[in-house]
Amino acid sequence: MRLVMCWLLSCAALSAGNTQAHDIPLDSGIGADSEPSGALSDRLQRMDERLIQLAARLESLTHTVDTQLAQLDNSVLQLYRELGSGRLTEAAAELRGVLQEARAAPADPELVSTLSQEIRQSEQLLQAQLNDTQQRLVTLLEEGRPAAAAAGASPATTTVIVERCSFPDQFQRTDEWRPADCAAVQQRHQRSGVYTIYPPVCGNGGGIRVYCDMDTDGGGWTVLLRRADLPDHQDFDLGWDSYKWGFGNLSAEFWLGNEYMNLLTSMDQMQLRVDLKDWENNSVSSTYTPFSVGSEQQKYVLKVGKYEGKTGDALTSLSNGAKFSTKDQDNDTWSKKCAVEYQNAWWHKSCMHTTLTGPYVPKTMKKHWIGITWHQWKGNKYSLKQAELKMRPVNYMTWCHKLANEGARE
């Protein structure tokens, strides 16, 4: 943006002070021999004023463009910044705007034509650079991110959700609506899907990409974990850092991230919901109120309150107060390393009881000693077809009903 403005202002200065400037070469027919110098000076002065107006027009577009850029996925923005091309699309759009303004301007046709040609050449160069950057982006995504490969995850099915819950300063949102969680998102969006939320605890306008369930029991749920019967399965036998920041595909199987669970449960009192389905398509659910996950210093300790539902209470005695364990960080109280022995990171007190992060076992092997298990419903040797963990504020229904009542009164 600043580069384009400086270029325009430089053009204006050069045209006023040196009719032979090569940045915007004047046609030989527009010189001192073709008309009086006073008339030429007036025409150049008008063009100077027009260029300044165009620069002001470009400045007025900055807020809109930056707001749109801020809504891009954080990982893509980071990659574009690393490749030095994060502003190419913006610059190309601005140049097209300048071209349209120049064509509409009541100025010297030949000078406008020359200016238009310069702009087209600059736009073509920027577009070529953008195309090259996009191709490099596609290549990198196809090869898989190094962090995912280092964690032992499959590049074909693993996507690092975000590295930190903050956008670079130049990409921060500036509009007023900044939903803190999926319950707030539902004020404007009633369809389940991937959204960006802006928890105040992130600071600096930071955002987190999450999947919002707007269909289950009134909606407003932020999904923390999903296991499902899909053609390709996400590997969950990963290390501490992977579980810290999250992994997987938000539209398929994923773990949101212990760090984000801690952030979201620290800003409000939350309720945890568990949804399970067996291979006969029987479904059960339950809730724990309240629910929280501690900080990394606390080893992401799990705290759950009152149980209600039909899954059977598999967390109060087996996981409440337990620290999180992964294959490279054993925090359970058992003599064995549960996360290693049974390939499942979890809030373990003891092994082989309840975990939703074990290997996905197909229907033909549903009775297995490892898998996706919920001991109090199907026992510890039945691997489930589908499982989800999700949360929303404890006061959500009260708040939702309040909005409905206010709308009815209006």
PDB file of C-alpha atoms in Angstrom, residues 45-207:
ATOM      1  CA  GLN A  45      -0.425  20.637 -12.470  1.00  0.00           C
ATOM      2  CA  ARG A  46      -3.861  19.098 -13.027  1.00  0.00           C
ATOM      3  CA  MET A  47      -2.290  15.662 -13.331  1.00  0.00           C
ATOM      4  CA  ASP A  48      -0.346  16.267 -10.112  1.00  0.00           C
ATOM      5  CA  GLU A  49      -3.587  17.062  -8.328  1.00  0.00           C
ATOM      6  CA  ARG A  50      -5.261  14.005  -9.819  1.00  0.00           C
ATOM      7  CA  LEU A  51      -2.439  11.715  -8.704  1.00  0.00           C
ATOM      8  CA  ILE A  52      -2.677  13.110  -5.184  1.00  0.00           C
ATOM      9  CA  GLN A  53      -6.418  12.426  -5.212  1.00  0.00           C
ATOM     10  CA  LEU A  54      -5.767   8.862  -6.331  1.00  0.00           C
ATOM     11  CA  ALA A  55      -3.274   8.417  -3.502  1.00  0.00           C
ATOM     12  CA  ALA A  56      -5.866   9.652  -1.017  1.00  0.00           C
ATOM     13  CA  ARG A  57      -8.364   7.202  -2.498  1.00  0.00           C
ATOM     14  CA  LEU A  58      -5.921   4.349  -1.967  1.00  0.00           C
ATOM     15  CA  GLU A  59      -5.410   5.402   1.637  1.00  0.00           C
ATOM     16  CA  SER A  60      -9.161   5.254   2.251  1.00  0.00           C
ATOM     17  CA  LEU A  61      -9.177   1.595   1.161  1.00  0.00           C
ATOM     18  CA  THR A  62      -6.617   0.506   3.768  1.00  0.00           C
ATOM     19  CA  HIS A  63      -9.071  -0.203   6.571  1.00  0.00           C
ATOM     20  CA  THR A  64     -11.332  -2.395   4.423  1.00  0.00           C
ATOM     21  CA  VAL A  65      -8.488  -4.387   2.888  1.00  0.00           C
ATOM     22  CA  ASP A  66      -6.710  -4.980   6.213  1.00  0.00           C
ATOM     23  CA  THR A  67      -9.949  -6.152   7.812  1.00  0.00           C
ATOM     24  CA  GLN A  68     -10.482  -8.701   5.045  1.00  0.00           C
ATOM     25  CA  LEU A  69      -6.905  -9.929   5.284  1.00  0.00           C
ATOM     26  CA  ALA A  70      -7.290 -10.400   9.032  1.00  0.00           C
ATOM     27  CA  GLN A  71      -9.999 -12.972   8.472  1.00  0.00           C
ATOM     28  CA  LEU A  72      -7.706 -15.361   6.629  1.00  0.00           C
ATOM     29  CA  ASP A  73      -6.541 -18.495   8.368  1.00  0.00           C
ATOM     30  CA  ASN A  74      -3.552 -17.696  10.612  1.00  0.00           C
ATOM     31  CA  SER A  75      -1.366 -20.433   9.239  1.00  0.00           C
ATOM     32  CA  VAL A  76      -1.843 -19.260   5.649  1.00  0.00           C
ATOM     33  CA  LEU A  77      -1.129 -15.687   6.664  1.00  0.00           C
ATOM     34  CA  GLN A  78       2.081 -16.802   8.365  1.00  0.00           C
ATOM     35  CA  LEU A  79       3.178 -18.704   5.274  1.00  0.00           C
ATOM     36  CA  TYR A  80       2.440 -15.793   2.964  1.00  0.00           C
ATOM     37  CA  ARG A  81       4.448 -13.526   5.232  1.00  0.00           C
ATOM     38  CA  GLU A  82       7.400 -15.931   5.177  1.00  0.00           C
ATOM     39  CA  LEU A  83       7.284 -15.999   1.384  1.00  0.00           C
ATOM     40  CA  GLY A  84       7.188 -12.215   1.213  1.00  0.00           C
ATOM     41  CA  SER A  85       3.881 -12.063  -0.646  1.00  0.00           C
ATOM     42  CA  GLY A  86       1.247 -11.314   1.950  1.00  0.00           C
ATOM     43  CA  ARG A  87       0.358  -7.977   0.416  1.00  0.00           C
ATOM     44  CA  LEU A  88       0.482  -8.890  -3.278  1.00  0.00           C
ATOM     45  CA  THR A  89      -3.260  -9.371  -3.657  1.00  0.00           C
ATOM     46  CA  GLU A  90      -3.930  -6.070  -1.926  1.00  0.00           C
ATOM     47  CA  ALA A  91      -1.434  -4.217  -4.123  1.00  0.00           C
ATOM     48  CA  ALA A  92      -2.875  -5.691  -7.326  1.00  0.00           C
ATOM     49  CA  ALA A  93      -6.390  -4.649  -6.313  1.00  0.00           C
ATOM     50  CA  GLU A  94      -5.210  -1.136  -5.520  1.00  0.00           C
ATOM     51  CA  LEU A  95      -3.492  -0.836  -8.897  1.00  0.00           C
ATOM     52  CA  ARG A  96      -6.682  -1.878 -10.664  1.00  0.00           C
ATOM     53  CA  GLY A  97      -8.504   0.830  -8.724  1.00  0.00           C
ATOM     54  CA  VAL A  98      -5.949   3.418  -9.800  1.00  0.00           C
ATOM     55  CA  LEU A  99      -6.365   2.338 -13.421  1.00  0.00           C
ATOM     56  CA  GLN A 100     -10.133   2.759 -13.243  1.00  0.00           C
ATOM     57  CA  GLU A 101      -9.775   6.179 -11.627  1.00  0.00           C
ATOM     58  CA  ALA A 102      -7.272   7.263 -14.251  1.00  0.00           C
ATOM     59  CA  ARG A 103      -9.547   6.206 -17.107  1.00  0.00           C
ATOM     60  CA  ALA A 104     -12.437   8.164 -15.633  1.00  0.00           C
ATOM     61  CA  ALA A 105     -10.386  11.287 -14.973  1.00  0.00           C
ATOM     62  CA  PRO A 106     -10.993  14.340 -17.240  1.00  0.00           C
ATOM     63  CA  ALA A 107      -7.261  14.685 -17.946  1.00  0.00           C
ATOM     64  CA  ASP A 108      -4.915  14.595 -20.905  1.00  0.00           C
ATOM     65  CA  PRO A 109      -5.727  11.369 -22.837  1.00  0.00           C
ATOM     66  CA  GLU A 110      -2.156  10.665 -23.896  1.00  0.00           C
ATOM     67  CA  LEU A 111      -0.750  11.130 -20.400  1.00  0.00           C
ATOM     68  CA  VAL A 112      -3.473   8.941 -18.941  1.00  0.00           C
ATOM     69  CA  SER A 113      -2.706   6.283 -21.552  1.00  0.00           C
ATOM     70  CA  THR A 114       0.966   6.310 -20.593  1.00  0.00           C
ATOM     71  CA  LEU A 115       0.108   6.099 -16.905  1.00  0.00           C
ATOM     72  CA  SER A 116      -2.298   3.237 -17.587  1.00  0.00           C
ATOM     73  CA  GLN A 117       0.398   1.303 -19.424  1.00  0.00           C
ATOM     74  CA  GLU A 118       2.782   1.684 -16.486  1.00  0.00           C
ATOM     75  CA  ILE A 119       0.110   0.485 -14.094  1.00  0.00           C
ATOM     76  CA  ARG A 120      -0.706  -2.535 -16.267  1.00  0.00           C
ATOM     77  CA  GLN A 121       2.939  -3.532 -16.359  1.00  0.00           C
ATOM     78  CA  SER A 122       3.224  -3.241 -12.584  1.00  0.00           C
ATOM     79  CA  GLU A 123       0.025  -5.221 -12.108  1.00  0.00           C
ATOM     80  CA  GLN A 124       1.227  -7.983 -14.422  1.00  0.00           C
ATOM     81  CA  LEU A 125       4.475  -8.225 -12.475  1.00  0.00           C
ATOM     82  CA  LEU A 126       2.631  -8.421  -9.166  1.00  0.00           C
ATOM     83  CA  GLN A 127       0.221 -11.015 -10.521  1.00  0.00           C
ATOM     84  CA  ALA A 128       3.111 -13.165 -11.739  1.00  0.00           C
ATOM     85  CA  GLN A 129       4.703 -12.971  -8.303  1.00  0.00           C
ATOM     86  CA  LEU A 130       1.382 -13.844  -6.676  1.00  0.00           C
ATOM     87  CA  ASN A 131       0.875 -16.858  -8.946  1.00  0.00           C
ATOM     88  CA  ASP A 132       4.362 -18.080  -8.113  1.00  0.00           C
ATOM     89  CA  THR A 133       3.713 -17.664  -4.389  1.00  0.00           C
ATOM     90  CA  GLN A 134       0.400 -19.505  -4.584  1.00  0.00           C
ATOM     91  CA  GLN A 135       2.063 -22.397  -6.387  1.00  0.00           C
ATOM     92  CA  ARG A 136       4.741 -22.560  -3.709  1.00  0.00           C
ATOM     93  CA  LEU A 137       2.008 -22.558  -1.059  1.00  0.00           C
ATOM     94  CA  VAL A 138       0.224 -25.484  -2.704  1.00  0.00           C
ATOM     95  CA  THR A 139       3.495 -27.388  -2.960  1.00  0.00           C
ATOM     96  CA  LEU A 140       4.270 -26.842   0.721  1.00  0.00           C
ATOM     97  CA  LEU A 141       0.818 -27.953   1.814  1.00  0.00           C
ATOM     98  CA  GLU A 142       1.030 -31.071  -0.332  1.00  0.00           C
ATOM     99  CA  GLU A 143       4.398 -31.976   1.136  1.00  0.00           C
ATOM    100  CA  GLY A 144       3.051 -31.519   4.668  1.00  0.00           C
ATOM    101  CA  ARG A 145       4.222 -29.229   7.403  1.00  0.00           C
ATOM    102  CA  PRO A 146       7.560 -30.073   9.065  1.00  0.00           C
ATOM    103  CA  ALA A 147       6.029 -29.832  12.526  1.00  0.00           C
ATOM    104  CA  ALA A 148       3.451 -32.486  11.690  1.00  0.00           C
ATOM    105  CA  ALA A 149       6.065 -34.775  10.191  1.00  0.00           C
ATOM    106  CA  ALA A 150       8.338 -34.359  13.211  1.00  0.00           C
ATOM    107  CA  ALA A 151       5.460 -35.359  15.478  1.00  0.00           C
ATOM    108  CA  GLY A 152       4.959 -38.543  13.483  1.00  0.00           C
ATOM    109  CA  ALA A 153       1.640 -37.453  11.989  1.00  0.00           C
ATOM    110  CA  SER A 154       0.504 -38.220   8.468  1.00  0.00           C
ATOM    111  CA  PRO A 155       0.956 -35.173   6.170  1.00  0.00           C
ATOM    112  CA  ALA A 156      -2.112 -36.286   4.202  1.00  0.00           C
ATOM    113  CA  THR A 157      -4.446 -36.037   7.167  1.00  0.00           C
ATOM    114  CA  THR A 158      -2.782 -33.634   9.597  1.00  0.00           C
ATOM    115  CA  THR A 159      -3.001 -29.873   9.611  1.00  0.00           C
ATOM    116  CA  VAL A 160      -1.523 -27.700  12.322  1.00  0.00           C
ATOM    117  CA  ILE A 161      -4.546 -25.666  13.401  1.00  0.00           C
ATOM    118  CA  VAL A 162      -2.685 -22.608  14.724  1.00  0.00           C
ATOM    119  CA  GLU A 163       0.638 -22.007  16.408  1.00  0.00           C
ATOM    120  CA  ARG A 164      -0.475 -19.171  18.647  1.00  0.00           C
ATOM    121  CA  CYS A 165      -3.825 -17.519  19.282  1.00  0.00           C
ATOM    122  CA  SER A 166      -2.740 -14.143  17.923  1.00  0.00           C
ATOM    123  CA  PHE A 167      -2.596 -12.695  14.437  1.00  0.00           C
ATOM    124  CA  PRO A 168       0.360 -10.557  13.307  1.00  0.00           C
ATOM    125  CA  ASP A 169      -0.327  -6.898  14.129  1.00  0.00           C
ATOM    126  CA  GLN A 170      -0.973  -5.912  10.511  1.00  0.00           C
ATOM    127  CA  PHE A 171      -3.683  -8.551  10.186  1.00  0.00           C
ATOM    128  CA  GLN A 172      -5.692  -7.874  13.364  1.00  0.00           C
ATOM    129  CA  ARG A 173      -9.434  -7.479  13.004  1.00  0.00           C
ATOM    130  CA  THR A 174     -10.753  -3.985  13.463  1.00  0.00           C
ATOM    131  CA  ASP A 175     -14.496  -4.561  13.345  1.00  0.00           C
ATOM    132  CA  GLU A 176     -16.423  -4.501  16.601  1.00  0.00           C
ATOM    133  CA  TRP A 177     -17.916  -8.022  16.531  1.00  0.00           C
ATOM    134  CA  ARG A 178     -15.380 -10.397  18.081  1.00  0.00           C
ATOM    135  CA  PRO A 179     -17.121 -13.584  19.344  1.00  0.00           C
ATOM    136  CA  ALA A 180     -15.329 -15.112  22.329  1.00  0.00           C
ATOM    137  CA  ASP A 181     -16.634 -18.639  21.735  1.00  0.00           C
ATOM    138  CA  CYS A 182     -19.152 -20.614  19.682  1.00  0.00           C
ATOM    139  CA  ALA A 183     -21.995 -19.543  21.962  1.00  0.00           C
ATOM    140  CA  ALA A 184     -21.277 -15.960  20.907  1.00  0.00           C
ATOM    141  CA  VAL A 185     -20.848 -16.965  17.256  1.00  0.00           C
ATOM    142  CA  GLN A 186     -24.423 -18.253  17.308  1.00  0.00           C
ATOM    143  CA  GLN A 187     -25.691 -14.692  17.677  1.00  0.00           C
ATOM    144  CA  ARG A 188     -25.010 -14.285  13.946  1.00  0.00           C
ATOM    145  CA  HIS A 189     -24.501 -17.786  12.575  1.00  0.00           C
ATOM    146  CA  GLN A 190     -26.788 -20.770  13.124  1.00  0.00           C
ATOM    147  CA  ARG A 191     -24.989 -23.253  10.866  1.00  0.00           C
ATOM    148  CA  SER A 192     -22.416 -25.718  12.196  1.00  0.00           C
ATOM    149  CA  GLY A 193     -18.947 -25.210  10.779  1.00  0.00           C
ATOM    150  CA  VAL A 194     -15.475 -23.740  11.224  1.00  0.00           C
ATOM    151  CA  TYR A 195     -15.286 -20.213  12.664  1.00  0.00           C
ATOM    152  CA  THR A 196     -12.693 -17.921  14.222  1.00  0.00           C
ATOM    153  CA  ILE A 197     -13.270 -16.966  17.858  1.00  0.00           C
ATOM    154  CA  TYR A 198     -11.476 -14.231  19.818  1.00  0.00           C
ATOM    155  CA  PRO A 199     -11.162 -15.119  23.512  1.00  0.00           C
ATOM    156  CA  PRO A 200     -10.245 -12.011  25.558  1.00  0.00           C
ATOM    157  CA  VAL A 201      -7.619 -14.059  27.402  1.00  0.00           C
ATOM    158  CA  CYS A 202      -5.622 -14.364  24.175  1.00  0.00           C
ATOM    159  CA  GLY A 203      -4.758 -10.675  24.193  1.00  0.00           C
ATOM    160  CA  ASN A 204      -3.792  -8.468  21.242  1.00  0.00           C
ATOM    161  CA  GLY A 205      -6.918  -9.413  19.318  1.00  0.00           C
ATOM    162  CA  GLY A 206      -5.816 -13.015  18.901  1.00  0.00           C
ATOM    163  CA  GLY A 207      -8.031 -15.579  17.187  1.00  0.00           C
TER     164      GLY A 207
END
